Backbone as a printed PyTorch tensor [residue, N CA C, xyz], in Angstrom:
tensor([[[  0.8390,  -1.1820,   0.0000],
         [  0.0000,   0.0000,   0.0000],
         [  0.8880,   1.2500,   0.0000]],

        [[  0.5480,   2.2010,  -0.8400],
         [  1.3140,   3.4410,  -0.9200],
         [  0.8730,   4.4010,   0.1800]],

        [[  1.8060,   5.2280,   0.6700],
         [  1.4580,   6.1580,   1.7500],
         [  0.4970,   7.2440,   1.2900]],

        [[ -0.2860,   7.7580,   2.2340],
         [ -1.2140,   8.8630,   1.9730],
         [ -0.9950,   9.9400,   3.0310]],

        [[ -1.7370,  11.0190,   2.9120],
         [ -1.6050,  12.1300,   3.8500],
         [ -2.9510,  12.8310,   3.9490]],

        [[ -3.2210,  13.4530,   5.0890],
         [ -4.4610,  14.2150,   5.2150],
         [ -4.2680,  15.5930,   4.5950]],

        [[ -5.3630,  16.2300,   4.2090],
         [ -5.3120,  17.5190,   3.5330],
         [ -4.9640,  18.6440,   4.4940]],

        [[ -3.9220,  19.3860,   4.1450],
         [ -3.5440,  20.6190,   4.8240],
         [ -3.3250,  21.6400,   3.7090]],

        [[ -4.1390,  22.6920,   3.6410],
         [ -4.0290,  23.6180,   2.5130],
         [ -2.7450,  24.4390,   2.5340]],

        [[ -2.2850,  24.7940,   1.3440],
         [ -1.1740,  25.7220,   1.2030],
         [ -1.7720,  27.1220,   1.0910]],

        [[ -1.4380,  28.0220,   2.0230],
         [ -1.9620,  29.3890,   1.9380],
         [ -1.5340,  30.0580,   0.6220]],

        [[ -2.3630,  30.9670,   0.1430],
         [ -2.1030,  31.6480,  -1.1230],
         [ -0.7260,  32.3020,  -1.1470]],

        [[ -0.3540,  32.9910,  -0.0820],
         [  0.9450,  33.6860,  -0.0570],
         [  2.1030,  32.6880,  -0.1450]],

        [[  1.9850,  31.5450,   0.5130],
         [  3.0370,  30.5230,   0.4530],
         [  3.0760,  29.9030,  -0.9430]],

        [[  1.9060,  29.6610,  -1.5250],
         [  1.8480,  29.1270,  -2.8900],
         [  2.5530,  30.0770,  -3.8520]],

        [[  2.2990,  31.3770,  -3.7060],
         [  2.9230,  32.3710,  -4.5770],
         [  4.4500,  32.3500,  -4.4100]],

        [[  4.9180,  32.2830,  -3.1700],
         [  6.3700,  32.2300,  -2.9220],
         [  6.9920,  30.9730,  -3.5240]],

        [[  6.3270,  29.8420,  -3.3660],
         [  6.8450,  28.5800,  -3.9040],
         [  6.9390,  28.6340,  -5.4220]],

        [[  5.9110,  29.1780,  -6.0620],
         [  5.9070,  29.2470,  -7.5200],
         [  6.8750,  30.3140,  -8.0320]],

        [[  7.0740,  31.3760,  -7.2680],
         [  8.1010,  32.3650,  -7.6340],
         [  9.4900,  31.7530,  -7.5140]],

        [[  9.6890,  30.9370,  -6.4840],
         [ 10.9680,  30.2500,  -6.3160],
         [ 11.2580,  29.3720,  -7.5320]],

        [[ 10.2090,  28.7610,  -8.0870],
         [ 10.3480,  27.9070,  -9.2670],
         [ 10.3440,  28.7140, -10.5670]],

        [[ 10.2820,  30.0400, -10.4640],
         [ 10.2900,  30.9330, -11.6340],
         [  9.1850,  30.5950, -12.6300]],

        [[  7.9710,  30.3550, -12.1170],
         [  6.8360,  30.0430, -12.9840],
         [  6.5160,  31.2600, -13.8450]],

        [[  6.2890,  30.9940, -15.1300],
         [  6.0060,  32.0540, -16.0970],
         [  5.0260,  31.5330, -17.1480]],

        [[  4.4830,  32.4340, -17.9600],
         [  3.6030,  31.9700, -19.0400],
         [  4.3180,  30.9290, -19.8960]],

        [[  3.5970,  29.9060, -20.2700],
         [  4.1690,  28.8130, -21.0520],
         [  4.5130,  27.6030, -20.1960]],

        [[  4.6740,  27.7970, -18.8920],
         [  4.9240,  26.6570, -18.0070],
         [  3.6580,  25.8240, -17.8400]],

        [[  3.8700,  24.5550, -17.5270],
         [  2.7760,  23.6510, -17.1820],
         [  3.0540,  23.1740, -15.7630]],

        [[  2.2420,  23.6540, -14.8220],
         [  2.4340,  23.3710, -13.4030],
         [  1.5250,  22.2140, -12.9890]],

        [[  2.1310,  21.1840, -12.4340],
         [  1.3890,  20.0520, -11.8770],
         [  1.4360,  20.1500, -10.3590]],

        [[  0.2980,  19.9300,  -9.7330],
         [  0.2120,  19.8650,  -8.2690],
         [ -0.3280,  18.4900,  -7.9230]],

        [[  0.5370,  17.6570,  -7.3630],
         [  0.1270,  16.3010,  -6.9880],
         [ -0.4030,  16.3290,  -5.5650]],

        [[ -1.6800,  15.9880,  -5.4090],
         [ -2.3650,  16.1440,  -4.1380],
         [ -2.8240,  17.5930,  -4.0300]],

        [[ -3.5520,  18.0620,  -5.0490],
         [ -3.8380,  19.4940,  -5.1850],
         [ -4.8550,  20.0310,  -4.1890]],

        [[ -5.5130,  19.1600,  -3.4350],
         [ -6.4370,  19.6370,  -2.4110],
         [ -7.4740,  20.5850,  -2.9700]],

        [[ -7.5600,  21.7900,  -2.4140],
         [ -8.5770,  22.7520,  -2.8460],
         [ -8.1910,  23.4850,  -4.1280]],

        [[ -7.0000,  23.2400,  -4.6620],
         [ -6.5850,  23.8510,  -5.9170],
         [ -5.9410,  25.2120,  -5.7690]],

        [[ -5.6090,  25.5990,  -4.5670],
         [ -5.0490,  26.9300,  -4.3180],
         [ -3.7640,  27.1830,  -5.1020]],

        [[ -2.8590,  26.2220,  -5.1090],
         [ -1.5960,  26.3800,  -5.8440],
         [ -1.8780,  26.5250,  -7.3410]],

        [[ -2.8430,  25.7690,  -7.8380],
         [ -3.1850,  25.8320,  -9.2570],
         [ -3.7440,  27.2100,  -9.6280]],

        [[ -4.5850,  27.7740,  -8.7680],
         [ -5.1370,  29.1090,  -9.0280],
         [ -4.0240,  30.1540,  -9.1030]],

        [[ -3.0710,  30.0870,  -8.1840],
         [ -1.9610,  31.0450,  -8.1990],
         [ -1.1300,  30.8600,  -9.4710]],

        [[ -0.8650,  29.6140,  -9.8650],
         [ -0.0900,  29.3490, -11.0860],
         [ -0.8180,  29.8980, -12.3150]],

        [[ -2.1420,  29.7840, -12.3520],
         [ -2.9200,  30.3370, -13.4640],
         [ -2.7760,  31.8580, -13.5060]],

        [[ -2.8040,  32.4920, -12.3330],
         [ -2.6240,  33.9480, -12.2670],
         [ -1.2580,  34.3610, -12.8150]],

        [[ -0.2810,  33.4720, -12.6970],
         [  1.0720,  33.7430, -13.1850],
         [  1.2140,  33.4140, -14.6670]],

        [[  0.1330,  32.9580, -15.2940],
         [  0.1330,  32.6950, -16.7280],
         [  0.4450,  31.2720, -17.1290]],

        [[  0.5730,  30.3690, -16.1710],
         [  0.8950,  28.9800, -16.4780],
         [ -0.3620,  28.1650, -16.7690]],

        [[ -0.1900,  27.1210, -17.5590],
         [ -1.2240,  26.0970, -17.6760],
         [ -1.0890,  25.2180, -16.4330]],

        [[ -2.1850,  24.6510, -15.9790],
         [ -2.1350,  23.9040, -14.7180],
         [ -2.8200,  22.5550, -14.8460]],

        [[ -2.3700,  21.6350, -13.9910],
         [ -3.0380,  20.3450, -13.8830],
         [ -2.8010,  19.7980, -12.4860]],

        [[ -3.8740,  19.3930, -11.8300],
         [ -3.7780,  18.8350, -10.4920],
         [ -4.3900,  17.4540, -10.4210]],

        [[ -3.9050,  16.6930,  -9.4660],
         [ -4.4610,  15.3760,  -9.1880],
         [ -4.8230,  15.3460,  -7.7150]],

        [[ -6.0500,  14.9420,  -7.4220],
         [ -6.5270,  14.8840,  -6.0400],
         [ -7.3910,  13.6380,  -5.8650]],

        [[ -7.0970,  12.8310,  -4.8480],
         [ -7.8670,  11.6070,  -4.6380],
         [ -9.2450,  11.8800,  -4.0440]],

        [[ -9.4340,  13.0380,  -3.3960],
         [-10.7240,  13.3850,  -2.8040],
         [-11.3260,  14.5580,  -3.5760]],

        [[-12.1870,  14.2880,  -4.5550],
         [-12.7180,  15.3650,  -5.3940],
         [-13.5600,  16.3790,  -4.6300]],

        [[-14.0320,  16.0320,  -3.4460],
         [-14.8230,  16.9720,  -2.6480],
         [-13.9820,  18.1520,  -2.1570]],

        [[-12.6680,  18.0130,  -2.1430],
         [-11.7970,  19.0950,  -1.6830],
         [-11.6220,  20.1900,  -2.7270]],

        [[-11.6850,  19.8210,  -4.0020],
         [-11.3530,  20.7530,  -5.0790],
         [-12.4580,  21.7880,  -5.2440]],

        [[-12.0780,  23.0680,  -5.1730],
         [-13.0360,  24.1600,  -5.3550],
         [-13.5780,  24.1550,  -6.7730]],

        [[-14.8110,  24.5790,  -6.9190],
         [-15.5040,  24.5380,  -8.1950],
         [-15.0060,  25.5020,  -9.2460]],

        [[-14.1140,  26.4270,  -8.9060],
         [-13.6650,  27.3890,  -9.9130],
         [-12.5570,  26.8550, -10.8130]],

        [[-12.1050,  25.6340, -10.5640],
         [-11.1480,  25.0030, -11.4740],
         [-11.9280,  24.2810, -12.5710]],

        [[-11.4650,  24.4300, -13.8050],
         [-12.1210,  23.7740, -14.9290],
         [-11.8390,  22.2670, -14.8730]],

        [[-12.7850,  21.4610, -15.3790],
         [-12.5760,  20.0020, -15.3570],
         [-11.2950,  19.5440, -16.0470]],

        [[-10.8220,  20.2790, -17.0700],
         [ -9.5880,  19.8670, -17.7600],
         [ -8.3330,  20.2570, -16.9810]],

        [[ -8.4930,  20.9690, -15.8470],
         [ -7.3440,  21.4150, -15.0660],
         [ -7.0200,  20.4960, -13.8940]],

        [[ -7.8460,  19.5250, -13.6480],
         [ -7.5690,  18.5890, -12.5730],
         [ -8.3480,  17.3060, -12.8080]],

        [[ -7.9460,  16.2620, -12.0970],
         [ -8.7170,  15.0210, -12.1460],
         [ -8.6670,  14.3500, -10.7890]],

        [[ -9.7250,  13.6330, -10.5090],
         [ -9.7500,  12.8070,  -9.3080],
         [ -8.9580,  11.5500,  -9.6270]],

        [[ -8.0610,  11.1870,  -8.7470],
         [ -7.2950,   9.9840,  -9.0160],
         [ -6.1060,   9.8490,  -8.0900]],

        [[ -5.3090,   8.8650,  -8.4050],
         [ -4.1360,   8.5080,  -7.6300],
         [ -2.9400,   9.2990,  -8.1580]],

        [[ -2.3380,  10.1120,  -7.3120],
         [ -1.2200,  10.9410,  -7.7580],
         [ -0.0290,  10.1190,  -8.2230]],

        [[  0.0780,   8.8780,  -7.7520],
         [  1.1890,   8.0210,  -8.1690],
         [  1.0630,   7.5920,  -9.6290]],

        [[ -0.1510,   7.7210, -10.1820],
         [ -0.3940,   7.3290, -11.5670],
         [ -0.3700,   8.5140, -12.5290]],

        [[ -0.0850,   9.7050, -12.0370],
         [ -0.1250,  10.9060, -12.8790],
         [  0.9270,  10.8470, -13.9810]],

        [[  0.5310,  11.2790, -15.1640],
         [  1.4470,  11.4000, -16.2920],
         [  2.0740,  12.7870, -16.2310]],

        [[  3.3380,  12.8660, -15.8830],
         [  4.0260,  14.1440, -15.7080],
         [  4.8150,  14.5610, -16.9480]],

        [[  4.5690,  13.9210, -18.0730],
         [  5.3880,  14.1790, -19.2610],
         [  5.2660,  15.6200, -19.7680]],

        [[  4.1670,  16.3110, -19.4930],
         [  4.0040,  17.7050, -19.9330],
         [  4.5040,  18.7110, -18.8980]],

        [[  4.8300,  18.2600, -17.7040],
         [  5.1820,  19.1700, -16.6010],
         [  6.4840,  19.9070, -16.8540]],

        [[  6.4530,  21.2200, -16.5670],
         [  7.6860,  21.9970, -16.4990],
         [  7.9650,  22.3860, -15.0510]],

        [[  6.9100,  22.3350, -14.2080],
         [  7.0230,  22.5870, -12.7730],
         [  6.1130,  21.5890, -12.0610]],

        [[  6.6290,  20.9880, -10.9940],
         [  5.8250,  20.0920, -10.1610],
         [  5.8690,  20.6280,  -8.7400]],

        [[  4.6800,  20.8050,  -8.1310],
         [  4.5800,  21.2630,  -6.7450],
         [  4.1650,  20.0870,  -5.8750]],

        [[  4.8710,  19.9120,  -4.7470],
         [  4.5740,  18.8240,  -3.8140],
         [  4.5150,  19.3560,  -2.3870]],

        [[  3.4030,  19.1070,  -1.7330],
         [  3.3260,  19.2870,  -0.2780],
         [  2.7860,  17.9790,   0.2530]],

        [[  3.6900,  17.0170,   0.3600],
         [  3.3500,  15.6470,   0.7220],
         [  4.2510,  15.2020,   1.8650]],

        [[  3.9380,  14.0580,   2.4240],
         [  4.7460,  13.5150,   3.5160],
         [  6.0850,  13.0100,   2.9790]],

        [[  7.0770,  12.8490,   3.8540],
         [  8.3630,  12.2870,   3.4070],
         [  8.1880,  10.9120,   2.7520]],

        [[  7.2700,  10.1140,   3.2750],
         [  7.0390,   8.7760,   2.7070],
         [  6.4570,   8.8720,   1.3020]],

        [[  5.5570,   9.8220,   1.1020],
         [  4.9700,   9.9970,  -0.2330],
         [  6.0080,  10.5280,  -1.2070]],

        [[  6.8220,  11.4820,  -0.7750],
         [  7.8940,  11.9740,  -1.6340],
         [  8.8130,  10.8250,  -2.0530]],

        [[  9.1490,   9.9660,  -1.1000],
         [ 10.0220,   8.8200,  -1.4010],
         [  9.3610,   7.8860,  -2.4130]],

        [[  8.0670,   7.6420,  -2.2490],
         [  7.3530,   6.7540,  -3.1680],
         [  7.2590,   7.3500,  -4.5760]],

        [[  7.3180,   8.6720,  -4.6930],
         [  7.2410,   9.3390,  -6.0000],
         [  8.5860,   9.4370,  -6.7150]],

        [[  9.6730,   9.1200,  -6.0380],
         [ 10.9980,   9.3270,  -6.6270],
         [ 11.1880,   8.6430,  -7.9860]],

        [[ 10.7470,   7.3840,  -8.1830],
         [ 10.9260,   6.7920,  -9.5220],
         [ 10.2470,   7.6320, -10.6110]],

        [[  9.0740,   8.1610, -10.3300],
         [  8.3520,   8.9970, -11.2990],
         [  9.0840,  10.3300, -11.5120]],

        [[  9.5730,  10.9270, -10.4380],
         [ 10.2640,  12.2050, -10.5650],
         [ 11.5590,  12.0760, -11.3610]],

        [[ 12.1940,  10.9180, -11.2820],
         [ 13.4370,  10.7090, -12.0430],
         [ 13.1900,  10.5900, -13.5430]],

        [[ 11.9230,  10.5250, -13.9690],
         [ 11.6150,  10.4700, -15.3980],
         [ 11.2980,  11.8530, -15.9750]],

        [[ 11.3200,  12.8950, -15.1490],
         [ 11.0160,  14.2450, -15.6240],
         [ 12.0620,  14.7060, -16.6290]],

        [[ 11.6240,  15.5120, -17.5780],
         [ 12.5520,  15.9860, -18.6080],
         [ 13.4870,  17.0610, -18.0450]],

        [[ 14.6950,  17.1720, -18.6020],
         [ 15.6470,  18.1820, -18.1410],
         [ 15.0300,  19.5840, -18.1900]],

        [[ 15.3350,  20.3740, -17.1790],
         [ 14.8050,  21.7230, -17.0710],
         [ 13.5600,  21.8200, -16.2080]],

        [[ 12.9310,  20.6940, -15.9320],
         [ 11.7430,  20.7000, -15.0730],
         [ 12.1580,  21.0950, -13.6660]],

        [[ 11.3220,  21.9180, -13.0330],
         [ 11.5770,  22.3250, -11.6520],
         [ 10.5690,  21.6470, -10.7370]],

        [[ 11.0600,  21.1610,  -9.6100],
         [ 10.2040,  20.5620,  -8.5860],
         [ 10.3620,  21.3950,  -7.3310]],

        [[  9.2500,  21.8990,  -6.8220],
         [  9.3000,  22.6780,  -5.5920],
         [  8.4760,  21.9450,  -4.5360]],

        [[  9.0870,  21.7550,  -3.3690],
         [  8.4140,  21.0670,  -2.2820],
         [  8.2420,  22.0220,  -1.1080]],

        [[  7.1710,  21.8040,  -0.3970],
         [  6.9390,  22.5820,   0.8240],
         [  7.2500,  21.6900,   2.0090]],

        [[  8.1290,  22.1000,   2.8310],
         [  8.5500,  21.5140,   4.1100],
         [  9.4360,  20.2820,   3.9400]],

        [[  8.9970,  19.2750,   3.1820],
         [  9.7110,  18.0020,   3.1590],
         [ 10.6190,  17.8670,   1.9390]],

        [[ 11.7970,  17.2960,   2.1750],
         [ 12.8130,  17.1140,   1.1440],
         [ 12.4770,  15.9410,   0.2370]],

        [[ 13.1600,  15.9150,  -0.8960],
         [ 13.1490,  14.7390,  -1.7560],
         [ 14.3470,  13.8980,  -1.3350]],

        [[ 14.1100,  12.6650,  -0.9120],
         [ 15.1970,  11.8620,  -0.3430],
         [ 16.3230,  11.5890,  -1.3320]],

        [[ 17.5480,  11.7590,  -0.8340],
         [ 18.7330,  11.4710,  -1.6280],
         [ 19.1410,  12.5660,  -2.5870]],

        [[ 18.3870,  13.6870,  -2.5930],
         [ 18.7050,  14.7860,  -3.5010],
         [ 19.0480,  16.0370,  -2.7330]],

        [[ 19.9030,  16.8400,  -3.3370],
         [ 20.2650,  18.1260,  -2.7470],
         [ 19.4740,  19.2190,  -3.4660]],

        [[ 18.7440,  20.0420,  -2.7320],
         [ 17.9850,  21.1020,  -3.4110],
         [ 18.9180,  22.1320,  -4.0440]],

        [[ 18.4630,  22.7050,  -5.1470],
         [ 19.2090,  23.7990,  -5.7770],
         [ 19.0470,  25.0750,  -4.9740]],

        [[ 17.8630,  25.2610,  -4.3970],
         [ 17.5790,  26.4280,  -3.5710],
         [ 16.7630,  25.9730,  -2.3680]],

        [[ 17.0940,  26.5180,  -1.2110],
         [ 16.4020,  26.2370,   0.0440],
         [ 16.0430,  27.5830,   0.6540]],

        [[ 14.7710,  27.7870,   0.9880],
         [ 14.3500,  29.0670,   1.5580],
         [ 13.2360,  28.8370,   2.5650]],

        [[ 13.0580,  29.8060,   3.4300],
         [ 11.9050,  29.8020,   4.3250],
         [ 10.8870,  30.7960,   3.7930]],

        [[  9.6290,  30.4380,   3.8830],
         [  8.5580,  31.3210,   3.4510],
         [  8.5470,  32.5740,   4.3130]],

        [[  8.3890,  33.7370,   3.6900],
         [  8.2250,  34.9880,   4.4330],
         [  6.8270,  35.0280,   5.0320]],

        [[  5.8420,  34.5560,   4.2770],
         [  4.4500,  34.5780,   4.7210],
         [  4.1920,  33.6140,   5.8740]],

        [[  4.9280,  32.5010,   5.8870],
         [  4.7540,  31.4850,   6.9300],
         [  6.1340,  30.8970,   7.2290]],

        [[  6.8980,  31.5350,   8.1300],
         [  8.2910,  31.1370,   8.3600],
         [  8.5050,  29.6740,   8.7550]],

        [[  7.4650,  28.9840,   9.1910],
         [  7.6170,  27.5640,   9.5120],
         [  7.6260,  26.6910,   8.2580]],

        [[  7.3430,  27.2740,   7.1090],
         [  7.3220,  26.5220,   5.8510],
         [  8.6480,  26.6600,   5.1170]],

        [[  9.3460,  25.5140,   4.9830],
         [ 10.5500,  25.4850,   4.1580],
         [ 10.1090,  25.2760,   2.7170]],

        [[ 10.7730,  25.9320,   1.8160],
         [ 10.5280,  25.7490,   0.3910],
         [ 11.8270,  25.2690,  -0.2370]],

        [[ 11.7470,  24.1530,  -0.9540],
         [ 12.9420,  23.5610,  -1.5410],
         [ 12.7290,  23.4220,  -3.0450]],

        [[ 13.6680,  23.9290,  -3.8180],
         [ 13.5960,  23.8610,  -5.2700],
         [ 14.6430,  22.8830,  -5.7830]],

        [[ 14.2020,  21.9620,  -6.6250],
         [ 15.0760,  20.9890,  -7.2730],
         [ 14.9210,  21.1620,  -8.7800]],

        [[ 16.0320,  21.1610,  -9.5040],
         [ 15.9940,  21.2700, -10.9590],
         [ 16.4960,  19.9670, -11.5680]],

        [[ 15.8300,  19.5370, -12.6300],
         [ 16.2250,  18.3290, -13.3470],
         [ 17.2710,  18.7270, -14.3840]],

        [[ 18.4260,  18.0500, -14.4620],
         [ 18.7740,  16.8420, -13.7190],
         [ 19.0630,  17.1530, -12.2450]],

        [[ 18.6120,  16.2430, -11.4040],
         [ 18.7360,  16.4280,  -9.9630],
         [ 20.1870,  16.3110,  -9.5130]],

        [[ 20.5020,  17.0300,  -8.4260],
         [ 21.8080,  16.9010,  -7.7700],
         [ 21.6630,  15.8380,  -6.6790]],

        [[ 22.5510,  14.8760,  -6.7050],
         [ 22.5320,  13.8790,  -5.6310],
         [ 23.0490,  14.5120,  -4.3570]],

        [[ 22.4580,  14.0780,  -3.2540],
         [ 22.8860,  14.5710,  -1.9440],
         [ 24.3370,  14.1970,  -1.7220]],

        [[ 25.1060,  15.1370,  -1.2050],
         [ 26.4990,  14.8400,  -0.8850],
         [ 26.5330,  13.8690,   0.2800]],

        [[ 27.2520,  12.8070,   0.1030],
         [ 27.3480,  11.7850,   1.1390],
         [ 28.6110,  12.0180,   1.9480]],

        [[ 28.4550,  12.0380,   3.2350],
         [ 29.5920,  12.1790,   4.1340],
         [ 30.0510,  10.7850,   4.5230]],

        [[ 31.3170,  10.5290,   4.3320],
         [ 31.8740,   9.2300,   4.6690],
         [ 32.4680,   9.3090,   6.0650]],

        [[ 32.0620,   8.4010,   6.9030],
         [ 32.5810,   8.3530,   8.2670],
         [ 33.2520,   7.0010,   8.4650]],

        [[ 34.4900,   7.0360,   8.9380],
         [ 35.2070,   5.7990,   9.2320],
         [ 35.2530,   5.6620,  10.7410]],

        [[ 34.8100,   4.5420,  11.2350],
         [ 34.7550,   4.3010,  12.6680],
         [ 35.5990,   3.0810,  12.9830]],

        [[ 36.5620,   3.2720,  13.8500],
         [ 37.3990,   2.1620,  14.2860],
         [ 37.1330,   1.9420,  15.7650]],

        [[ 36.7800,   0.7370,  16.1230],
         [ 36.4360,   0.4470,  17.5070],
         [ 37.2760,  -0.7300,  17.9840]],

        [[ 37.8780,  -0.5790,  19.1570],
         [ 38.6110,  -1.6890,  19.7660],
         [ 37.8320,  -2.1890,  20.9800]],

        [[ 37.5970,  -3.4690,  21.0650],
         [ 36.8510,  -4.0310,  22.1970],
         [ 37.8650,  -4.5410,  23.2290]],

        [[ 37.6060,  -4.2510,  24.4960],
         [ 38.5570,  -4.6280,  25.5410],
         [ 38.0860,  -5.8610,  26.2740]],

        [[ 37.3880,  -5.6660,  27.3400],
         [ 37.0520,  -6.7840,  28.2050],
         [ 35.5570,  -6.8990,  28.3740]],

        [[ 35.1660,  -7.9730,  28.9220],
         [ 33.7690,  -8.2010,  29.2480],
         [ 33.5610,  -7.7590,  30.6930]],

        [[ 32.5820,  -6.9120,  30.9290],
         [ 32.2900,  -6.4500,  32.2820],
         [ 31.2460,  -7.3730,  32.8850]],

        [[ 31.6460,  -8.1930,  33.8660],
         [ 30.7320,  -9.1620,  34.4640],
         [ 29.5580,  -8.4960,  35.1840]],

        [[ 29.8030,  -7.3260,  35.7900],
         [ 28.7410,  -6.6570,  36.5340],
         [ 27.6170,  -6.2070,  35.5970]],

        [[ 27.9780,  -5.6900,  34.3890],
         [ 26.9660,  -5.2170,  33.4470],
         [ 26.5800,  -6.2770,  32.4330]],

        [[ 27.4250,  -7.2420,  32.2430],
         [ 27.1500,  -8.2790,  31.2600],
         [ 27.3230,  -7.7960,  29.8300]],

        [[ 28.1750,  -6.7990,  29.6090],
         [ 28.3790,  -6.2670,  28.2610],
         [ 29.8580,  -6.1190,  27.9820]],

        [[ 30.1980,  -6.0810,  26.7150],
         [ 31.5560,  -5.7760,  26.3210],
         [ 31.7180,  -4.2680,  26.3300]],

        [[ 32.8000,  -3.7840,  26.8970],
         [ 33.0550,  -2.3490,  26.9740],
         [ 33.9400,  -1.9100,  25.8170]],

        [[ 33.6210,  -0.7830,  25.2360],
         [ 34.4390,  -0.1870,  24.1980],
         [ 35.4840,   0.6720,  24.8780]],

        [[ 36.7640,   0.3820,  24.6120],
         [ 37.8120,   1.1440,  25.2540],
         [ 38.4270,   2.1880,  24.3330]],

        [[ 38.2030,   2.0420,  23.0460],
         [ 38.8000,   2.9940,  22.1350],
         [ 37.8670,   3.2030,  20.9480]],

        [[ 37.5820,   4.4280,  20.6290],
         [ 36.7850,   4.7530,  19.4340],
         [ 37.4790,   5.9010,  18.7290]],

        [[ 37.6240,   5.7810,  17.4720],
         [ 38.2540,   6.8270,  16.6710],
         [ 37.2790,   7.1670,  15.5570]],

        [[ 36.9130,   8.4150,  15.4970],
         [ 36.0030,   8.8730,  14.4550],
         [ 36.7590,   9.8060,  13.5540]],

        [[ 36.7480,   9.5310,  12.2860],
         [ 37.4200,  10.3940,  11.3250],
         [ 36.4180,  10.7720,  10.2480]],

        [[ 36.3880,  12.0490,   9.9300],
         [ 35.5030,  12.5340,   8.8900],
         [ 36.3070,  12.7140,   7.6080]],

        [[ 35.7940,  12.1170,   6.5400],
         [ 36.3850,  12.2800,   5.2160],
         [ 35.3410,  12.9480,   4.3500]],

        [[ 35.5690,  14.1550,   3.9600],
         [ 34.5780,  14.8390,   3.1370],
         [ 35.2120,  15.9320,   2.3240]],

        [[ 34.3340,  16.6960,   1.6980],
         [ 34.7890,  17.8100,   0.8600],
         [ 35.3760,  18.9120,   1.7050]]])
């Protein structure tokens, strides 16, 4: 079973900041996976973009969105081939489950997430919302940057068995950081 999340709306001001971070402009096609009430889509339309949202609960979507701008369905099945911008405000588990699909996006596509990172990737831009400082906004551009991995070498020497505690005691630990 794929992970799900309950609906938490993105305020208009935060949606605007997220889409500005992604440099949305006329000619873009903005996809919102888990579009909820469609707030992000409305802001993207105001910015001149074509929009498409996917929402599993059609009762959430406000009636001012045209039927061709969204569909009821499973966001994991969305065809993102037309997307130039993808907006995600999903749980870490949902972001992780979407990674195979996101890796098929065409070069130049921008993915902007609210609060939660895309696992294993380094964002191109990281910012806090001015309108809602508790909201992190992360921008990723395709091709994605892999997260820098820090290599840690740990050397441990085991000494004696402590009869009173019933455990082996570590007498020496050496931690060395190898990185950029």
